[in-house]
PDB file of C-alpha atoms in Angstrom:
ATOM      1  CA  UNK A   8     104.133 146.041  95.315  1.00 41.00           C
ATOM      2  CA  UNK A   9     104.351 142.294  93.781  1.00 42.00           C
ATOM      3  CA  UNK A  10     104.625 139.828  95.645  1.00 45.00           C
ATOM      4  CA  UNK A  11     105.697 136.513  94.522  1.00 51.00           C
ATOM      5  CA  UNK A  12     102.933 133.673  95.120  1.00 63.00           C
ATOM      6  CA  UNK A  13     103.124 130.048  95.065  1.00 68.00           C
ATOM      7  CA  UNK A  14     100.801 128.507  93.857  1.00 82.00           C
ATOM      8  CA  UNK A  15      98.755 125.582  96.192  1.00 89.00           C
ATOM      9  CA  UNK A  16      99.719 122.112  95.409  1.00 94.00           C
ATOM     10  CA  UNK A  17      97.252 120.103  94.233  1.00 95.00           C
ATOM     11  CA  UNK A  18      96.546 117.008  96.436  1.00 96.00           C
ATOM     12  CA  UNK A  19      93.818 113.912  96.935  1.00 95.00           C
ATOM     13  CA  UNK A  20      92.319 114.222 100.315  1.00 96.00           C
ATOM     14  CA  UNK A  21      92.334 110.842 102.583  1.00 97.00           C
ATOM     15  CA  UNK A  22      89.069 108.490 102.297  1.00 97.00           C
ATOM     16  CA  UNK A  23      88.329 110.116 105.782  1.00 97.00           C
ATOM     17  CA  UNK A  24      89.576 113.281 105.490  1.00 97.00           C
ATOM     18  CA  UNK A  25      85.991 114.985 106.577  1.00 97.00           C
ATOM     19  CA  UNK A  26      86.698 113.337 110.244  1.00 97.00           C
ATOM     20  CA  UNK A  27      86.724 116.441 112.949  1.00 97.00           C
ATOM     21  CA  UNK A  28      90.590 114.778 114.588  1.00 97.00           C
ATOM     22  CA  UNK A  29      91.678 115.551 111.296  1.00 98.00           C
ATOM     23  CA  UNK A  30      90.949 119.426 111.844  1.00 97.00           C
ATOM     24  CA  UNK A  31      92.437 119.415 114.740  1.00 97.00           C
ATOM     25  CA  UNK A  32      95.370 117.798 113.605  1.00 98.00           C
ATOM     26  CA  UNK A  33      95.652 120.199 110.779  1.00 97.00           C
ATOM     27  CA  UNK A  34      95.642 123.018 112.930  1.00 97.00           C
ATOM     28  CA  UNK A  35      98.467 122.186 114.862  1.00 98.00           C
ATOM     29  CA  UNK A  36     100.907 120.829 112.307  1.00 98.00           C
ATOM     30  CA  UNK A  37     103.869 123.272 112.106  1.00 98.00           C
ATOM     31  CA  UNK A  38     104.419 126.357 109.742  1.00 97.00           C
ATOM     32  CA  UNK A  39     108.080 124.711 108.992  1.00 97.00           C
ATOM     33  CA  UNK A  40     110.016 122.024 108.439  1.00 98.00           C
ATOM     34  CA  UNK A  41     113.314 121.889 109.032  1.00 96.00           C
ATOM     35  CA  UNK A  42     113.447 125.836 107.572  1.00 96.00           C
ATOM     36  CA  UNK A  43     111.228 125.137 104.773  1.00 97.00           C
ATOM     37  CA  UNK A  44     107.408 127.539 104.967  1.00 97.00           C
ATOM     38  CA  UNK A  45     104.170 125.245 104.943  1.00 96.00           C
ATOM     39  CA  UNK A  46     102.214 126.093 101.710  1.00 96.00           C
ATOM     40  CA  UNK A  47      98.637 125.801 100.575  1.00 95.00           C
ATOM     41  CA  UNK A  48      97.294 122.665  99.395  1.00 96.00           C
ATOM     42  CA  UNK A  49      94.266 121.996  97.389  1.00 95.00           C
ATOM     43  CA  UNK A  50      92.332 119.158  99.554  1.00 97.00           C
ATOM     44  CA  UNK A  51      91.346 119.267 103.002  1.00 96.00           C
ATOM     45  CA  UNK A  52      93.380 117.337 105.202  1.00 97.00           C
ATOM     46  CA  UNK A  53      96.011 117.822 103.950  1.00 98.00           C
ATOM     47  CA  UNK A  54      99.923 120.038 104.571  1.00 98.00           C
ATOM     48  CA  UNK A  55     102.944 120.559 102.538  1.00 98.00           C
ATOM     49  CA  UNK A  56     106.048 121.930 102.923  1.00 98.00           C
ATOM     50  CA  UNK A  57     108.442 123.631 100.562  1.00 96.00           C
ATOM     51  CA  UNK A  58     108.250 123.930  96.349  1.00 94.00           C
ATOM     52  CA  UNK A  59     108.657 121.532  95.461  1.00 94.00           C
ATOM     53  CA  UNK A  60     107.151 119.665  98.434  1.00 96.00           C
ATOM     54  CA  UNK A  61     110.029 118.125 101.006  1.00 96.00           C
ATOM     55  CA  UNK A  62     106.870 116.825 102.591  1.00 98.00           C
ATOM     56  CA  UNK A  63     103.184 116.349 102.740  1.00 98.00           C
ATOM     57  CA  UNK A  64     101.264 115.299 105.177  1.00 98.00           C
ATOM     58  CA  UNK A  65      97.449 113.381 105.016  1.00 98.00           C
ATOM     59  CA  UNK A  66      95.046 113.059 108.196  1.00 98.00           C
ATOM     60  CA  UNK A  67      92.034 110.818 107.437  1.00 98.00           C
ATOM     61  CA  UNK A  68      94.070 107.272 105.678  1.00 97.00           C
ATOM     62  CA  UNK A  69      91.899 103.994 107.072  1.00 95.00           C
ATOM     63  CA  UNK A  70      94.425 102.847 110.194  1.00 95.00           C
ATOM     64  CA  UNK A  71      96.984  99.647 109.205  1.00 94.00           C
ATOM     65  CA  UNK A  72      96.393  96.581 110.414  1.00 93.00           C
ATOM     66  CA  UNK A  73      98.929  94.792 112.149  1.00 92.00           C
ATOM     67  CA  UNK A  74     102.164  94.311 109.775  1.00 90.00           C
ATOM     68  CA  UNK A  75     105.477  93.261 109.732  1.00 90.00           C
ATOM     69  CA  UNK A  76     106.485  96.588 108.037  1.00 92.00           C
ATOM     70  CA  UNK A  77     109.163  98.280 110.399  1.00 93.00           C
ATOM     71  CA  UNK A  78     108.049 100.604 113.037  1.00 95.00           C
ATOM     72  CA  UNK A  79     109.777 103.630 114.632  1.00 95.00           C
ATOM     73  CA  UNK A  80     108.539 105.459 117.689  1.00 96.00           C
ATOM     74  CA  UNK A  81     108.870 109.126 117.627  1.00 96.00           C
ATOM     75  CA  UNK A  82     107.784 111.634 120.547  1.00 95.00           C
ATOM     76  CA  UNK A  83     104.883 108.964 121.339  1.00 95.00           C
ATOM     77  CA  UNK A  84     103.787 108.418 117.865  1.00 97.00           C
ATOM     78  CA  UNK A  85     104.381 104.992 116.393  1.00 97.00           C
ATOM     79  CA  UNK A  86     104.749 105.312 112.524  1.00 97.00           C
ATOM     80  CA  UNK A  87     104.979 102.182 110.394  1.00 97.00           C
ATOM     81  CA  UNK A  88     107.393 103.008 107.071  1.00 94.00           C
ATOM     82  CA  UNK A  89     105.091 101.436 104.531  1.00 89.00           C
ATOM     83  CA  UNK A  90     106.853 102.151 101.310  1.00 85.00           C
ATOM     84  CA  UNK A  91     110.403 103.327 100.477  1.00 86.00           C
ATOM     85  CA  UNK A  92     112.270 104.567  97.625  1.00 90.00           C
ATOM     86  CA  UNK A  93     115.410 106.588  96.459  1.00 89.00           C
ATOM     87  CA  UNK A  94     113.162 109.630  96.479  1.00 91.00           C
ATOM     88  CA  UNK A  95     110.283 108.764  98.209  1.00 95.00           C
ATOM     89  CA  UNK A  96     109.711 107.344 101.781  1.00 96.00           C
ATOM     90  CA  UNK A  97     106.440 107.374 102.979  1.00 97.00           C
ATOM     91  CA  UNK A  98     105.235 107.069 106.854  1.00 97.00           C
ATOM     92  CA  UNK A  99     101.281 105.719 108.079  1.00 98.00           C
ATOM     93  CA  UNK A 100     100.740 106.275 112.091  1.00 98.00           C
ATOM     94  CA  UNK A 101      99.933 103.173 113.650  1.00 97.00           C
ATOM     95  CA  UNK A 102      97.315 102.730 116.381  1.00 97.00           C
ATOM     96  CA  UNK A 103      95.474 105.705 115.871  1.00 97.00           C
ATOM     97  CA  UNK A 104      92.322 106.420 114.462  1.00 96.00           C
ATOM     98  CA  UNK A 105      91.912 108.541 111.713  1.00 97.00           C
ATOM     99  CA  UNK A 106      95.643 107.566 110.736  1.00 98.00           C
ATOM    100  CA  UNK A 107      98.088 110.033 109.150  1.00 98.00           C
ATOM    101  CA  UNK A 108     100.167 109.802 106.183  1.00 98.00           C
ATOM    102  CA  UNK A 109     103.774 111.578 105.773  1.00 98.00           C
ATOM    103  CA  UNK A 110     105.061 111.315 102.663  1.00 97.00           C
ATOM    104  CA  UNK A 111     108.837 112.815 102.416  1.00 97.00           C
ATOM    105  CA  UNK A 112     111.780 113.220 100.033  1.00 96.00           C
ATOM    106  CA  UNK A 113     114.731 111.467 101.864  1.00 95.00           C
ATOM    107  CA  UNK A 114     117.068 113.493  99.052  1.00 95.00           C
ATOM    108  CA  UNK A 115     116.112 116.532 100.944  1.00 95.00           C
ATOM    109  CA  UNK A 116     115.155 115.970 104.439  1.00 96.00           C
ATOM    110  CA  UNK A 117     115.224 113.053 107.043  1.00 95.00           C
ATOM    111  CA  UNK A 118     112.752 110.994 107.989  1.00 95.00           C
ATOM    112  CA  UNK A 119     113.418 111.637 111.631  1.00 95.00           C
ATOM    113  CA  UNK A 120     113.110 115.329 111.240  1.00 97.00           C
ATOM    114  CA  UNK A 121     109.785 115.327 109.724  1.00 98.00           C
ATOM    115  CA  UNK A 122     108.841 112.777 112.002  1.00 98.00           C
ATOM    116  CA  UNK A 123     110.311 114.235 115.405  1.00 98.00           C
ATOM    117  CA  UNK A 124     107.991 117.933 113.722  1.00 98.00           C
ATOM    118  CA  UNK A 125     104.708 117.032 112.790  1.00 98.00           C
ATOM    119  CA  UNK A 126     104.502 114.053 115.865  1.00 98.00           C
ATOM    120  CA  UNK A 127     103.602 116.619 118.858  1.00 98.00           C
ATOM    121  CA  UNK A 128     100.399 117.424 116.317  1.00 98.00           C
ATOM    122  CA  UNK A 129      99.516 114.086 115.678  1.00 98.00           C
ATOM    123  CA  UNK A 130      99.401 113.317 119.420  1.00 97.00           C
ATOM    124  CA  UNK A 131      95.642 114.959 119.610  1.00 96.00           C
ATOM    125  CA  UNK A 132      94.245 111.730 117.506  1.00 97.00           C
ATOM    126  CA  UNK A 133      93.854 108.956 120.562  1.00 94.00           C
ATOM    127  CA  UNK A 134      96.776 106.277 120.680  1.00 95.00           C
ATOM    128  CA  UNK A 135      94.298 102.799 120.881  1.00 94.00           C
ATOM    129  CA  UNK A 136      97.528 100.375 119.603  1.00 93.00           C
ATOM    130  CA  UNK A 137     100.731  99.881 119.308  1.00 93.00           C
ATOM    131  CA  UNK A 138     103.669  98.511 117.916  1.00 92.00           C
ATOM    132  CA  UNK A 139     105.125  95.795 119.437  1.00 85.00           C
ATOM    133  CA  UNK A 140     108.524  93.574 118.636  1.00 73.00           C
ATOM    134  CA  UNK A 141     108.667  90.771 117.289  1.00 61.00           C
ATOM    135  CA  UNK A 142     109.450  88.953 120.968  1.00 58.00           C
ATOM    136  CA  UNK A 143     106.255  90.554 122.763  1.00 58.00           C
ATOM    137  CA  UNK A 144     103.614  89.869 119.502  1.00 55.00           C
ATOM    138  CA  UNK A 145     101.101  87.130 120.326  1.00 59.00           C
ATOM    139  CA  UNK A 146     101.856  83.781 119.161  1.00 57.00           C
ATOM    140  CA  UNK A 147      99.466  81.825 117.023  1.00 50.00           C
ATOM    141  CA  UNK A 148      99.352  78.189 117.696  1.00 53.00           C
ATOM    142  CA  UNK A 149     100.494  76.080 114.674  1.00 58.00           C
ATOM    143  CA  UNK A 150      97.424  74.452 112.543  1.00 55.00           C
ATOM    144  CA  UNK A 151      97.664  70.798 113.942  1.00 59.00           C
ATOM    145  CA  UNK A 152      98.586  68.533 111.086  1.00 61.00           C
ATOM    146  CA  UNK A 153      95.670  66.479 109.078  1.00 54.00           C
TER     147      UNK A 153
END
């Protein structure tokens, strides 16, 4: 019997991919997306989904520091959207430590899908931030004048 095989997508693990939350966030990510399988992928730490990937996930990126970048809440999970393109948006969880990356194809799937699925894994990493609006962040005195 053949079977047909795809082959595992070659990836670059996160700087701290190695960290033991990142197993276990591995292990719970989900088999699908949206109807599209997980597949192998090359570097620990890492998921994909669909061939070409809709989506790949990284556990082990160093944690943001507070931004300005915008910030959506899903399922308990703040994720700041750090870069976005025609067909590329990517996603870094904020206040969490090792953070996650989702990378995604907006051409083929939404952002709040992916986001809504692999949150609930995610959730295992301990929340020690998070985002806040623009009315609740601290304010920094202005620099008197010289």
């Amino acid at each position: 019997m053949l079977a047909a095989c795809t082959p595992a997508l070659v990836l670059e693990p996160a700087p701290q991919a190695h960290d033991p939350a990142c197993a276990e966030v591995m292990l719970r990510m989900p088999d699908e997306i949206d109807g599209t399988p997980d597949r192998d992928t090359s570097a620990q730490g890492t998921e994909a989904w669909g061939d070409p990937a809709l989506a790949i996930a990284r556990c082990g990126m160093e944690p943001p520091a507070p931004t300005t970048d915008r910030c959506v809440t899903v399922d308990g999970v703040d994720w700041i959207s750090t870069e976005e393109s025609e067909e590329s948006w990517t996603f870094v969880t904020y206040g969490r430590t090792p953070a996650v990356e989702v990378i995604l194809d907006p051409t083929r799937v939404s952002g709040a899908t992916v986001l809504s699925t692999v949150s609930p894994a995610v959730t295992v990493l301990e929340q020690t931030g998070e985002c806040v609006g623009a009315q609740d962040a601290e304010q920094v005195p202005e620099a008197p004048e010289s």
